[in-house]
mmCIF file of C-alpha atoms in Angstrom:
data_model
loop_
_atom_site.group_PDB
_atom_site.id
_atom_site.type_symbol
_atom_site.label_atom_id
_atom_site.label_comp_id
_atom_site.label_asym_id
_atom_site.label_seq_id
_atom_site.Cartn_x
_atom_site.Cartn_y
_atom_site.Cartn_z
ATOM 1 C CA GLY A 242 109.089 68.351 90.818
ATOM 2 C CA ILE A 243 110.371 71.625 92.251
ATOM 3 C CA PHE A 244 113.627 69.996 93.411
ATOM 4 C CA TYR A 245 114.442 68.783 89.909
ATOM 5 C CA ASP A 246 113.238 72.034 88.367
ATOM 6 C CA MET A 247 115.635 74.038 90.551
ATOM 7 C CA LYS A 248 118.458 71.622 89.782
ATOM 8 C CA GLY A 249 117.844 72.003 86.040
ATOM 9 C CA ASN A 250 116.710 68.425 85.438
ATOM 10 C CA LEU A 251 113.626 69.469 83.530
ATOM 11 C CA GLN A 252 112.615 66.014 82.310
ATOM 12 C CA LEU A 253 112.403 64.728 85.886
ATOM 13 C CA ALA A 254 110.673 67.946 86.927
ATOM 14 C CA LEU A 255 108.006 67.332 84.276
ATOM 15 C CA ARG A 256 107.631 63.733 85.383
ATOM 16 C CA TYR A 257 107.099 64.657 89.033
ATOM 17 C CA TYR A 258 104.852 67.642 88.297
ATOM 18 C CA ASN A 259 102.684 65.332 86.167
ATOM 19 C CA ASP A 260 102.716 62.731 88.930
ATOM 20 C CA ALA A 261 101.654 65.407 91.426
ATOM 21 C CA TYR A 262 98.869 66.544 89.100
ATOM 22 C CA ASN A 263 97.547 62.976 88.848
ATOM 23 C CA ARG A 264 97.644 62.515 92.621
ATOM 24 C CA TYR A 265 95.868 65.817 93.208
ATOM 25 C CA ASN A 266 93.293 64.829 90.602
ATOM 26 C CA THR A 267 92.686 61.557 92.471
ATOM 27 C CA ILE A 268 91.900 63.435 95.674
ATOM 28 C CA ARG A 269 90.060 66.214 93.809
ATOM 29 C CA ASP A 270 92.360 69.025 95.029
ATOM 30 C CA THR A 271 91.701 71.507 92.240
ATOM 31 C CA GLY A 272 93.923 74.250 93.680
ATOM 32 C CA LYS A 273 96.937 71.962 93.697
ATOM 33 C CA MET A 274 96.013 70.703 90.224
ATOM 34 C CA VAL A 275 96.127 74.313 89.001
ATOM 35 C CA GLN A 276 99.513 74.808 90.644
ATOM 36 C CA ALA A 277 100.927 71.608 89.130
ATOM 37 C CA THR A 278 99.602 72.584 85.688
ATOM 38 C CA MET A 279 101.210 76.022 86.003
ATOM 39 C CA ASN A 280 104.510 74.394 86.986
ATOM 40 C CA ILE A 281 104.259 72.079 83.972
ATOM 41 C CA ALA A 282 103.648 75.113 81.733
ATOM 42 C CA MET A 283 106.725 76.836 83.117
ATOM 43 C CA VAL A 284 108.909 73.776 82.489
ATOM 44 C CA TYR A 285 107.605 73.570 78.920
ATOM 45 C CA GLN A 286 108.626 77.199 78.474
ATOM 46 C CA GLU A 287 112.098 76.457 79.852
ATOM 47 C CA ILE A 288 112.633 73.627 77.360
ATOM 48 C CA GLY A 289 111.285 75.632 74.431
ATOM 49 C CA LYS A 290 108.007 73.774 73.955
ATOM 50 C CA ASP A 291 106.000 76.965 73.846
ATOM 51 C CA LYS A 292 102.820 75.523 72.316
ATOM 52 C CA LYS A 293 102.583 73.044 75.186
ATOM 53 C CA GLY A 294 103.485 75.778 77.674
ATOM 54 C CA ILE A 295 100.740 78.087 76.438
ATOM 55 C CA ALA A 296 98.230 75.222 76.332
ATOM 56 C CA SER A 297 99.136 74.281 79.907
ATOM 57 C CA PHE A 298 98.703 77.859 81.120
ATOM 58 C CA LYS A 299 95.306 78.006 79.407
ATOM 59 C CA SER A 300 94.380 74.706 81.091
ATOM 60 C CA ALA A 301 95.453 76.069 84.471
ATOM 61 C CA ILE A 302 93.339 79.191 83.924
ATOM 62 C CA ALA A 303 90.304 77.159 82.850
ATOM 63 C CA LEU A 304 90.701 74.800 85.795
ATOM 64 C CA GLY A 305 91.159 77.748 88.149
ATOM 65 C CA LYS A 306 87.759 79.153 87.236
ATOM 66 C CA ARG A 307 86.246 76.365 89.357
ATOM 67 C CA LEU A 308 88.151 77.317 92.510
ATOM 68 C CA SER A 309 86.359 78.763 95.492
ATOM 69 C CA ARG A 310 89.686 79.829 97.040
ATOM 70 C CA ASP A 311 91.525 81.300 94.074
ATOM 71 C CA SER A 312 94.773 82.530 95.650
ATOM 72 C CA ILE A 313 96.973 80.499 93.254
ATOM 73 C CA MET A 314 95.395 82.242 90.268
ATOM 74 C CA SER A 315 97.249 85.522 90.822
ATOM 75 C CA LEU A 316 100.480 83.598 90.301
ATOM 76 C CA VAL A 317 99.087 81.739 87.279
ATOM 77 C CA TYR A 318 98.044 84.982 85.575
ATOM 78 C CA PHE A 319 101.333 86.678 86.454
ATOM 79 C CA ASN A 320 103.514 83.822 85.178
ATOM 80 C CA TYR A 321 101.482 83.530 81.976
ATOM 81 C CA LEU A 322 101.892 87.286 81.384
ATOM 82 C CA MET A 323 105.623 87.137 82.112
ATOM 83 C CA LEU A 324 106.427 84.109 79.985
ATOM 84 C CA TYR A 325 104.045 84.464 77.049
ATOM 85 C CA PRO A 326 102.954 88.099 76.663
ATOM 86 C CA SER A 327 102.946 87.868 72.873
ATOM 87 C CA SER A 328 100.469 84.974 72.965
ATOM 88 C CA ILE A 329 97.907 87.123 74.775
ATOM 89 C CA LYS A 330 95.755 89.606 72.873
ATOM 90 C CA SER A 331 96.924 93.112 73.745
ATOM 91 C CA ASP A 332 93.465 94.118 75.001
ATOM 92 C CA SER A 333 93.442 91.069 77.325
ATOM 93 C CA ILE A 334 96.734 91.914 79.037
ATOM 94 C CA PRO A 335 95.231 94.641 81.273
ATOM 95 C CA VAL A 336 92.415 92.236 82.153
ATOM 96 C CA TYR A 337 94.886 89.551 83.271
ATOM 97 C CA ILE A 338 96.926 92.114 85.204
ATOM 98 C CA SER A 339 93.777 93.397 86.877
ATOM 99 C CA ARG A 340 92.630 89.884 87.814
ATOM 100 C CA ALA A 341 96.053 88.982 89.178
ATOM 101 C CA LYS A 342 96.216 92.201 91.194
ATOM 102 C CA GLU A 343 92.665 91.806 92.522
ATOM 103 C CA ILE A 344 93.333 88.253 93.721
ATOM 104 C CA ALA A 345 96.728 89.146 95.220
ATOM 105 C CA LYS A 346 95.132 92.059 97.113
ATOM 106 C CA LYS A 347 92.364 89.803 98.397
ATOM 107 C CA TYR A 348 94.943 87.445 99.927
ATOM 108 C CA ASN A 349 97.460 90.203 100.808
ATOM 109 C CA ASP A 350 100.100 88.538 98.627
ATOM 110 C CA LYS A 351 102.739 91.269 98.652
ATOM 111 C CA ARG A 352 105.176 89.226 96.586
ATOM 112 C CA VAL A 353 102.769 88.900 93.662
ATOM 113 C CA LEU A 354 101.604 92.507 94.004
ATOM 114 C CA LEU A 355 105.180 93.756 93.737
ATOM 115 C CA ALA A 356 105.932 91.394 90.849
ATOM 116 C CA ILE A 357 102.865 92.786 89.062
ATOM 117 C CA GLN A 358 104.148 96.287 89.773
ATOM 118 C CA GLN A 359 107.455 95.318 88.134
ATOM 119 C CA LEU A 360 105.613 93.862 85.133
ATOM 120 C CA THR A 361 103.493 96.997 84.829
ATOM 121 C CA ALA A 362 106.607 99.202 85.054
ATOM 122 C CA ASP A 363 108.319 97.210 82.317
ATOM 123 C CA THR A 364 105.188 97.608 80.179
ATOM 124 C CA TYR A 365 105.314 101.391 80.658
ATOM 125 C CA ILE A 366 108.981 101.421 79.643
ATOM 126 C CA LYS A 367 108.262 99.293 76.583
ATOM 127 C CA ASN A 368 105.436 101.688 75.618
ATOM 128 C CA ASN A 369 107.680 104.781 75.713
ATOM 129 C CA GLN A 370 106.691 105.885 79.226
ATOM 130 C CA ARG A 371 110.198 105.363 80.588
ATOM 131 C CA GLU A 372 110.110 107.861 83.461
ATOM 132 C CA LYS A 373 106.863 106.473 84.815
ATOM 133 C CA GLY A 374 108.148 102.907 84.492
ATOM 134 C CA ILE A 375 111.516 103.650 86.132
ATOM 135 C CA ALA A 376 109.793 105.421 89.045
ATOM 136 C CA MET A 377 107.515 102.411 89.487
ATOM 137 C CA LEU A 378 110.494 100.006 89.421
ATOM 138 C CA LYS A 379 112.327 102.056 92.058
ATOM 139 C CA GLN A 380 109.250 102.056 94.280
ATOM 140 C CA ALA A 381 108.820 98.302 93.798
ATOM 141 C CA ALA A 382 112.471 97.699 94.764
ATOM 142 C CA ASP A 383 112.085 99.804 97.914
ATOM 143 C CA ASP A 384 108.841 98.057 98.863
ATOM 144 C CA ALA A 385 110.339 94.608 98.237
ATOM 145 C CA LEU A 386 113.254 95.408 100.573
ATOM 146 C CA LYS A 387 110.903 96.807 103.235
ATOM 147 C CA ASN A 388 108.946 93.546 103.107
ATOM 148 C CA ASN A 389 112.105 91.378 103.224
ATOM 149 C CA LEU A 390 111.381 90.012 99.757
ATOM 150 C CA TYR A 391 115.047 89.801 98.876
ATOM 151 C CA PHE A 392 114.817 87.484 95.883
ATOM 152 C CA LEU A 393 112.206 89.734 94.286
ATOM 153 C CA SER A 394 114.172 92.897 95.081
ATOM 154 C CA LEU A 395 117.241 91.270 93.502
ATOM 155 C CA ASP A 396 115.288 90.758 90.279
ATOM 156 C CA ILE A 397 114.000 94.333 90.330
ATOM 157 C CA PHE A 398 117.482 95.810 90.870
ATOM 158 C CA ILE A 399 118.776 93.749 87.948
ATOM 159 C CA ASP A 400 115.850 95.022 85.884
ATOM 160 C CA LEU A 401 116.753 98.604 86.825
ATOM 161 C CA GLY A 402 120.385 97.981 85.899
ATOM 162 C CA ASP A 403 119.299 96.551 82.560
ATOM 163 C CA GLN A 404 117.164 99.647 81.916
ATOM 164 C CA TYR A 405 120.210 101.909 82.310
ATOM 165 C CA ILE A 406 122.924 99.743 80.728
ATOM 166 C CA SER A 407 122.851 101.543 77.372
ATOM 167 C CA THR A 408 122.086 105.077 78.604
ATOM 168 C CA ASP A 409 123.927 105.504 81.921
ATOM 169 C CA SER A 410 126.437 102.756 82.631
ATOM 170 C CA ALA A 411 127.429 104.214 86.027
ATOM 171 C CA LYS A 412 123.822 104.105 87.224
ATOM 172 C CA ALA A 413 123.452 100.588 85.810
ATOM 173 C CA VAL A 414 126.528 99.456 87.760
ATOM 174 C CA ASP A 415 125.087 100.991 90.949
ATOM 175 C CA TYR A 416 121.906 98.947 90.555
ATOM 176 C CA PHE A 417 123.878 95.791 89.798
ATOM 177 C CA LYS A 418 125.978 96.418 92.940
ATOM 178 C CA GLN A 419 122.793 96.748 94.994
ATOM 179 C CA ALA A 420 121.646 93.430 93.575
ATOM 180 C CA LEU A 421 125.002 91.880 94.440
ATOM 181 C CA GLU A 422 124.771 93.163 98.027
ATOM 182 C CA ILE A 423 121.464 91.330 98.441
ATOM 183 C CA THR A 424 123.134 88.038 97.586
ATOM 184 C CA LYS A 425 125.656 88.384 100.437
#
């Protein structure tokens, strides 16, 4: 499914993610079932079928509660928070962030930890704590580069540029140029 997802053929992506889910179900691989369900949820979001996307994320979370090795769950929680924050009760958001962070720390998943840091920074900015959020984004960008997580650092630099676009266009352009350098 990932091949078709990356190529933008979302109907085929759904078909193959569902096929993968059914195969994993046959062999009782719950971790892979959770991953396939999360991927299905993300495709639903991409095609605008948000009710199905949210339902699929909730299914992935429920299914993930049965896992003994829960490493995939940090990504499930993170993606759910990123794609559907308004569908989550505001008092539950810190709980999901905490769970995602706890699991990512347990498995030393630096990519998810830095993505959570970016999400947390954006939340600070949205809640009128701009300086704290910007500082956190800058630190996340530096840490992503230090860990050779170029795709993630690219996203963070774009986020930083977006944060400055209306207040300091020169600084925004600098961040966008840093993002462009990563792509070379």
